[in-house]
Every structure is written in C-alpha cells, then in structure tokens.
Tab-separated table of C-alpha atoms in Angstrom:
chain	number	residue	atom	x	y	z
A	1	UNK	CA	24.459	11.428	26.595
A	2	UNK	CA	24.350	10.276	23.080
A	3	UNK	CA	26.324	6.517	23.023
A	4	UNK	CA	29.117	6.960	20.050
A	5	UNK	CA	30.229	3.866	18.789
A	6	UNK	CA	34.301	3.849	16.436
A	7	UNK	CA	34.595	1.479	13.312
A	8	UNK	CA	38.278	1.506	12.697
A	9	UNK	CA	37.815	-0.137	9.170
A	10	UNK	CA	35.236	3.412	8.668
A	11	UNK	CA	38.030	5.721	10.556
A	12	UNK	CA	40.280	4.436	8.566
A	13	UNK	CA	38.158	4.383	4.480
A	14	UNK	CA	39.066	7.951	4.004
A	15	UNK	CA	42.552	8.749	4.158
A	16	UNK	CA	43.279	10.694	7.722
A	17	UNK	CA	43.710	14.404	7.603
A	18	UNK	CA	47.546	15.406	7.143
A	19	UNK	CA	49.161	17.106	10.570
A	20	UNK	CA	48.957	20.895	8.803
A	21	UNK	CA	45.322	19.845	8.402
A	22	UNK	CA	44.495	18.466	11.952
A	23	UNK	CA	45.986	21.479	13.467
A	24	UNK	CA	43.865	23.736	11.549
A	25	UNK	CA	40.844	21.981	12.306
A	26	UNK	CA	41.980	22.025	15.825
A	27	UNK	CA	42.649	25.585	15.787
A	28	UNK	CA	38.953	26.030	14.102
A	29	UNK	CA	37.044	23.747	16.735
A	30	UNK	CA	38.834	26.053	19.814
A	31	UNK	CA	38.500	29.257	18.691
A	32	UNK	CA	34.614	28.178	17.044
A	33	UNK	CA	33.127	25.347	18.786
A	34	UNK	CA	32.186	22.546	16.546
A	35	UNK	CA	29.390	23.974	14.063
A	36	UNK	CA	28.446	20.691	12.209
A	37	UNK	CA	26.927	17.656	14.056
A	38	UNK	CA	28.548	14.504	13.555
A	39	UNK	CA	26.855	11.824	11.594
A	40	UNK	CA	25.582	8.322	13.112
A	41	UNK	CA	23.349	5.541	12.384
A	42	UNK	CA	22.474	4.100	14.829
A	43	UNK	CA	25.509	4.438	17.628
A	44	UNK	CA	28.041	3.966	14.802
A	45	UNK	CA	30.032	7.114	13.754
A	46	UNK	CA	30.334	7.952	10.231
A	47	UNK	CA	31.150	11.565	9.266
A	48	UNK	CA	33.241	13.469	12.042
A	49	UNK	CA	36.062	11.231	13.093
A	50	UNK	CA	38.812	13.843	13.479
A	51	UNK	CA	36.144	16.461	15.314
A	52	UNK	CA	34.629	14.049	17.292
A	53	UNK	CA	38.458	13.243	18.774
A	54	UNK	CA	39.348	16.522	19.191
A	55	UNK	CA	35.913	17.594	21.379
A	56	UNK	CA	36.641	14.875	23.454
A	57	UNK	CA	40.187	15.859	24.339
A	58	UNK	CA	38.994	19.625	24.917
A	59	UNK	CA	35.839	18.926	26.509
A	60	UNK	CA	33.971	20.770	23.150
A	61	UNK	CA	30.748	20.687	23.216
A	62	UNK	CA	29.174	19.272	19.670
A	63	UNK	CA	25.794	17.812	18.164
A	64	UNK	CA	24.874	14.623	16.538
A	65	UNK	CA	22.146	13.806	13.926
A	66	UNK	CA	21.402	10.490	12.384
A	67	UNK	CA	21.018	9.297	9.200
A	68	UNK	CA	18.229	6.462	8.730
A	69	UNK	CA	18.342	6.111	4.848
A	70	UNK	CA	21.676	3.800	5.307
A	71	UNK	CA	20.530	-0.198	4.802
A	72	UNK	CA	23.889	-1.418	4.838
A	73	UNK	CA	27.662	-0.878	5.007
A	74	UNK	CA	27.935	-0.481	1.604
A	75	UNK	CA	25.589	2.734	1.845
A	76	UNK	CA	27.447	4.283	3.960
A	77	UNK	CA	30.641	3.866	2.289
A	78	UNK	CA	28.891	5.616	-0.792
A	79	UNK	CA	27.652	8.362	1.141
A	80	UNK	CA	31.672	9.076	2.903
A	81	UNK	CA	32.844	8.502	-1.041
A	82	UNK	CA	29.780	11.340	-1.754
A	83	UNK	CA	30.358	13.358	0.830
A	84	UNK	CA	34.172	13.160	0.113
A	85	UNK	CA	33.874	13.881	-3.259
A	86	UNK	CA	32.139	17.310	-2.885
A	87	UNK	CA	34.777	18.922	-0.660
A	88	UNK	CA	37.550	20.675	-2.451
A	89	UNK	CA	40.552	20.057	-0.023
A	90	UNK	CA	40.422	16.283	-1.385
A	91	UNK	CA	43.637	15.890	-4.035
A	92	UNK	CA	42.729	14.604	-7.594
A	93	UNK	CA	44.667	11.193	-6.285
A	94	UNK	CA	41.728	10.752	-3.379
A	95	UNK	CA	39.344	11.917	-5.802
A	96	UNK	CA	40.189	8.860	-8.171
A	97	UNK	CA	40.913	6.660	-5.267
A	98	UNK	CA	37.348	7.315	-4.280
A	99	UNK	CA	35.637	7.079	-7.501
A	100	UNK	CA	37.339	3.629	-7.976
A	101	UNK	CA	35.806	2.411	-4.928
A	102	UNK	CA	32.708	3.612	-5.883
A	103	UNK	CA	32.466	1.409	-9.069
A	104	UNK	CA	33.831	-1.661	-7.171
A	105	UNK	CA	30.405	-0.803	-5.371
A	106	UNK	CA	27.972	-0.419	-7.194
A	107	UNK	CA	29.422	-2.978	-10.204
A	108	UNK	CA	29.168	-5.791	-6.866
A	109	UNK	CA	25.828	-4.610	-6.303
A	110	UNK	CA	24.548	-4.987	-9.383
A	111	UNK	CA	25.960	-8.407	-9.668
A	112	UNK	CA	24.221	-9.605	-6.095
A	113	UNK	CA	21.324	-7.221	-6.525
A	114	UNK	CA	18.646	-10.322	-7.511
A	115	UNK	CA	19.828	-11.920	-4.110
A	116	UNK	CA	19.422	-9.166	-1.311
A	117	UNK	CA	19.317	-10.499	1.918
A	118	UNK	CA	16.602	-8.211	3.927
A	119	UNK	CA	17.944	-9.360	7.283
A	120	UNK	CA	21.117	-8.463	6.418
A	121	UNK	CA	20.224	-4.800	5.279
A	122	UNK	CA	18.581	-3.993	8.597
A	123	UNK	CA	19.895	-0.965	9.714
A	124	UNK	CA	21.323	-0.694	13.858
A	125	UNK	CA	18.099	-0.385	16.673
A	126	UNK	CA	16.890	3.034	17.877
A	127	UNK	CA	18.270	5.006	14.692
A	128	UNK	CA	17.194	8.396	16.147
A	129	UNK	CA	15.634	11.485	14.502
A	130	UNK	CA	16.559	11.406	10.058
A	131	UNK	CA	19.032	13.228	8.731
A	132	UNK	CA	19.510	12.984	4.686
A	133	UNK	CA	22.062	15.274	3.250
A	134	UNK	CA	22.209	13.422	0.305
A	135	UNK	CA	20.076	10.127	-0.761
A	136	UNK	CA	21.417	6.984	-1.077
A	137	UNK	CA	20.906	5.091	-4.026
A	138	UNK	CA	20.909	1.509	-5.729
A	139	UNK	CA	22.141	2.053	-8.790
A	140	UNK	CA	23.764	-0.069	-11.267
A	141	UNK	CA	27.697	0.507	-12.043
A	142	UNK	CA	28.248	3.456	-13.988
A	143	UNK	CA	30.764	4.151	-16.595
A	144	UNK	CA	34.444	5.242	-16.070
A	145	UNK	CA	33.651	8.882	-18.213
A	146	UNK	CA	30.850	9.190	-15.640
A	147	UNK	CA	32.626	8.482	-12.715
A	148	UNK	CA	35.698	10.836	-13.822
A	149	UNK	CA	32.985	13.700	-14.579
A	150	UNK	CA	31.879	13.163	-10.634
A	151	UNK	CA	35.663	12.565	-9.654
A	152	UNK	CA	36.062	16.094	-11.817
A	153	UNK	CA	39.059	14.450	-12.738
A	154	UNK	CA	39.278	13.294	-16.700
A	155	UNK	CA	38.759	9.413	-18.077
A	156	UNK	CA	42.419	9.425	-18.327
A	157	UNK	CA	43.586	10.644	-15.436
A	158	UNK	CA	41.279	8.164	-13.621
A	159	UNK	CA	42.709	5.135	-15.697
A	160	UNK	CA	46.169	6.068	-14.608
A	161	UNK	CA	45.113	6.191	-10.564
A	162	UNK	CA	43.647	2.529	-10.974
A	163	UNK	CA	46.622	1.513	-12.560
A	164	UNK	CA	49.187	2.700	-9.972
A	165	UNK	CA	46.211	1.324	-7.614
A	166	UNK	CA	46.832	-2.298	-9.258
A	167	UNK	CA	50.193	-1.897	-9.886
A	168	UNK	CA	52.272	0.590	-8.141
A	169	UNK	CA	54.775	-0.438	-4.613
A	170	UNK	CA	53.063	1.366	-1.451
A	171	UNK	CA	56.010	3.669	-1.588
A	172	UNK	CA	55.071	4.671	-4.982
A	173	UNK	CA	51.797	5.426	-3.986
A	174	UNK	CA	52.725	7.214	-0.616
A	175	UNK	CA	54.675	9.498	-3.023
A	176	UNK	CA	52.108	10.236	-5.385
A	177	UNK	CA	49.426	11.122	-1.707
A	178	UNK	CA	52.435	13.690	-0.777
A	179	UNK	CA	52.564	15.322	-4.259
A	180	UNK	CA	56.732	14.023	-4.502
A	181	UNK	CA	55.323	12.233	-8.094
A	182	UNK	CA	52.814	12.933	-10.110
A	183	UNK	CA	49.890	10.773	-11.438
A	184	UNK	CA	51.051	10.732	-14.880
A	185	UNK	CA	54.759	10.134	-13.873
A	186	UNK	CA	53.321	7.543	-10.791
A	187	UNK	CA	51.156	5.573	-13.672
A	188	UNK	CA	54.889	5.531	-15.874
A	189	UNK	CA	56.672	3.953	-12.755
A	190	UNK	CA	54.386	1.891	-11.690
A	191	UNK	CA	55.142	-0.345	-15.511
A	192	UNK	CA	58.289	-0.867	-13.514
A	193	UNK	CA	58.933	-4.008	-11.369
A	194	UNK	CA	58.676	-3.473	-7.740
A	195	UNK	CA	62.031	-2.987	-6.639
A	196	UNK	CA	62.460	-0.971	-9.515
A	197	UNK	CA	60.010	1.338	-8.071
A	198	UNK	CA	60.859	1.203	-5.024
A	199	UNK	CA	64.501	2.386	-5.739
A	200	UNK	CA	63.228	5.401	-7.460
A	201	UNK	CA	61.409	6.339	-4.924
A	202	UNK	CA	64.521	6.370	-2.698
A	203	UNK	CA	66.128	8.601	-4.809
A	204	UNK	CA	64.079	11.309	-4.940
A	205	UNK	CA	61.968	13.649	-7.457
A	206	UNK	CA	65.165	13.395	-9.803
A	207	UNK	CA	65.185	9.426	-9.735
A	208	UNK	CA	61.700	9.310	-10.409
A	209	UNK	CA	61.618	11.965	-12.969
A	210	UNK	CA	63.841	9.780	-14.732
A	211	UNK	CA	62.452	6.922	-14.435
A	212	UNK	CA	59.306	8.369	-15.966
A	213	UNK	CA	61.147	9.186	-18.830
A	214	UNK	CA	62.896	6.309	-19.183
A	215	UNK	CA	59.577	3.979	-19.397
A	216	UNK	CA	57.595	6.548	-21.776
A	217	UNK	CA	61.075	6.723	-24.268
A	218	UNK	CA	60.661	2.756	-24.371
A	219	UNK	CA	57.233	2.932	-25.261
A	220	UNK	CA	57.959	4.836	-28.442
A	221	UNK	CA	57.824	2.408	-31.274
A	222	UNK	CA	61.215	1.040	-33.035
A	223	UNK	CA	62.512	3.424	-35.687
A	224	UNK	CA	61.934	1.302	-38.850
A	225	UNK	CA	64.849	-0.056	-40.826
A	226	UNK	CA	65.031	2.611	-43.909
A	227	UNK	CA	63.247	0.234	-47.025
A	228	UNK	CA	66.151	-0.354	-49.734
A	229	UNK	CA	65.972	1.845	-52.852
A	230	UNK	CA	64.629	-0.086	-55.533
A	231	UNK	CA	65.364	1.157	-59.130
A	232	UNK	CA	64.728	-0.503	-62.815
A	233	UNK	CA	68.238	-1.258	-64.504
A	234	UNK	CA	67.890	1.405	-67.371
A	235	UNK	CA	66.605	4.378	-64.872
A	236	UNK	CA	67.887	7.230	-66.027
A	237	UNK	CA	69.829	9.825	-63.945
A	238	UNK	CA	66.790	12.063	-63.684
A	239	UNK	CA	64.641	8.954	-62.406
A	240	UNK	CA	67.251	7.956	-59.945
A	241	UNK	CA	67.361	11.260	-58.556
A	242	UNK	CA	63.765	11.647	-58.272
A	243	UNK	CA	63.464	8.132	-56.348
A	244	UNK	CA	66.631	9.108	-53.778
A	245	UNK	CA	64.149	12.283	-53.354
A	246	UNK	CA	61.327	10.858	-52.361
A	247	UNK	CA	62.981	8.022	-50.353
A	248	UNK	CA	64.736	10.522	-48.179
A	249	UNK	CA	60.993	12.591	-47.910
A	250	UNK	CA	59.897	9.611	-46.863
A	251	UNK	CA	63.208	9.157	-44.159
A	252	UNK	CA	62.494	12.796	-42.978
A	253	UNK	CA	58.754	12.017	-42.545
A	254	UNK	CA	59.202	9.210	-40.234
A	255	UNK	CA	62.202	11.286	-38.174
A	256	UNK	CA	59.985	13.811	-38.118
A	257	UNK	CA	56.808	11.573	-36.629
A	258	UNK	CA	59.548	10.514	-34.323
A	259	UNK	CA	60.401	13.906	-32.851
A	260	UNK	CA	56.828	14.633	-31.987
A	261	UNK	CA	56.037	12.040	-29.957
A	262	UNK	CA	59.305	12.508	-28.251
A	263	UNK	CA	58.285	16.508	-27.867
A	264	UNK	CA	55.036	15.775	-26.214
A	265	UNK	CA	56.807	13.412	-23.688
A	266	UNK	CA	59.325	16.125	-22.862
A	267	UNK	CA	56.862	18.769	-23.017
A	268	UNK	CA	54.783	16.691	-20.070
A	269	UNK	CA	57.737	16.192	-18.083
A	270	UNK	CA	58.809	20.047	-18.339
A	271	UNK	CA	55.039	20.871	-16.972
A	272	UNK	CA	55.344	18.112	-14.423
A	273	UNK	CA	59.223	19.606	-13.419
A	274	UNK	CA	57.711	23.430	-13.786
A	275	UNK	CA	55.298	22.442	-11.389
A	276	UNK	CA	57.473	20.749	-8.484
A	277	UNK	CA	56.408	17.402	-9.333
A	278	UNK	CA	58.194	13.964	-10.795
C-alpha cells in the first residue's frame, strides 16, 4: 500500500471546500468511486485532500500518481495555484487570492534565482512513476494585467483583492469568501480603521452597504468655492449680464461634473444591492 504522507500548511493553501461542497463530493465519491488519482511527490499529498479523507472513512477504493517535475515547495504551490485556477467552482475572491500568491512567487524567485541551492531543490526519494498535467516553470514575475487575464478576473478587480488582502479585518475578509460583501464594497471598507470594519461587519449587508457609500462619497473631491464675479467699473448692463451668464454656466458645469460621479457610485451600489451583495 502506497505510504501517504499530510502537510497541514499544503491542506490548508487552498481554502477548504464549504459543507454544501463536501457533501456533494461525498455524495459523488459513494455513489461513483473516486475517478481521479490523487497527486504525490514523493509520499507527500498534494492534490486530493478532501477525497483522500473521505475514501479513508468509507473504505473507497482510489489511485495515486506522482508528479516528478516538482523541485521544490514553491513548485508545488504553483501547480495547486494552476490547478486551482482552471476549475470554475473557485469565486473571483480565490481567484485573486491565488493570483496574488502567485506573483509573491515568482517576483521571490526571480530575486533569489542567481543563488539556487541544488541540495535544497532535491525532490523526496523514490518519486514513483511521472505524472505532468501541467509543467512547472521558472519564470520571472509577471505583470498584474497578466496575472488578472489568468485570474480571468480584470486589473482592477485584482488591485482591490490585494488591497482588502493588506488592509481589510479577517472579518471583513470572511465576509467578502461568503459573498455577504462584495469586492468592490470589501476594497471601500477596508480604507476604514479596523474597528471600523469590524463594526460593519456586525451589522450586516445594510451596515456595510453603507459604509461603502460612506467612504466612496468622501472620496469625491470638495465642491469648489464659486470664484467671485469680477466686472470693470463702467460694464454696461448687457456686459454684466453676459458675465452672471457665463459664471452660472460655469456653476452648473461643475454641479453637473458633481452629479456624475455621484451617479456612477450609486449606480455600483444599486448593481451590488440588485445582486444580494454589500
């Protein structure tokens, strides 16, 4: 019998299936058997966590196939990010989440890349018959519009998920993993100081809503103080008149300028609210 080795750092890298989830997969192991082999190098377990547990508990039989193109632990967090990335039951949160760690990475590896240690990138004895679903490779950090495009999530969308990453309380970012917030609204909250956040959380998608709304209102530059009407002493009534014209254009303009940039705000939080989101 093939010797299985846990890595509760690697259990733990991907965020763990949600109960609906585990019971499906459950329900699909019983009724199917366990179709895919689980992943190892060496003894160590990296793809199959979940189906490897449940077999165990219901004596399911499954398969295992190694992977020998891993050098280090680094390559086989880029192959779970990978792997991750191409399955379509992972939210656009994990997907940025993941993307993120992929550039941490690969921009360390390119720093340390003149000064590999070989002895340290010697994969675990007796690796077992190769298995490559997908190469692994040492390349330099790539760019955030690159890393969005493999995320399928856009440039912004990932610059919002690494600043609630940086920035946001845990229980902001628990509420953004359980769809309670949205990204957009999580990346507004997360300006807020942590207790601030962590009260809005409390209260609810209504308390958070607001919130958002509250930071992206105070982001909206100061309506300018109106400039005073300046007119020559012998202006005529037809000149003054003109001047009062174009001064108030100008007054509507700005108002005007205003009112948009409030619109799109609303018009964000209305699709956010539409959609059962903060």
């Amino acid at each position: 019998m093939t010797t299985i080795r846990i890595d509760e750092s690697l259990r733990s890298y991907i965020d763990p299936l949600t109960e609906d989830e585990y019971a499906a997969l459950e329900r699909s192991l019983l009724d199917e058997g366990c179709r895919d082999a689980l992943v190892l190098w060496g003894d160590l377990l990296v793809d199959g966590h979940n189906r490897y547990g449940i077999c165990q508990k219901h004596g399911i039989a499954f398969q295992t196939v190694q992977n020998t193109r891993f050098k280090s632990m680094e390559d086989v967090h880029l192959w779970m990010i990978d792997n991750h990335l191409g399955r379509r039951s992972v939210s656009d949160f994990q997907r940025g989440v993941l993307a993120l760690r992929k550039k941490e990475i690969l921009s360390e590896r390119a720093r340390e890349e003149p000064a590999v240690d070989a002895d340290a990138s010697a994969p675990p004895a007796d690796p077992g018959p190769a298995f490559d679903p997908s190469p692994v490779a040492s390349a330099p950090a790539i760019s955030r519009e690159a890393l969005a495009r493999a995320a399928r999530i856009s440039s912004n969308t990932l610059g919002q998920i690494e600043k609630i990453r940086k920035t946001a309380a845990p229980e902001l970012v628990d509420a953004v993993k359980s769809g309670v917030i949205s990204i957009n609204a999580a990346a507004a909250v997360a300006s807020l100081p942590g207790e601030q956040q962590v009260a809005a959380v409390a209260g609810g998608k209504k308390e958070l809503r607001q919130a958002a709304r509250q930071v992206r209102e105070s982001r909206l530059p100061p309506k300018p103080a109106p400039e005073p009407l300046e007119l020559p002493p012998d202006a005529t009534p037809e000149q003054i008149e003109i001047a009062q014209l174009k001064h108030r254009v100008a007054e509507l303009t700005d108002e005007r300028d205003q009112l948009k940039k409030k619109v799109q705000h609303l018009t964000i939080a209305l699709s956010e609210a539409r959609g059962g989101q903060a």
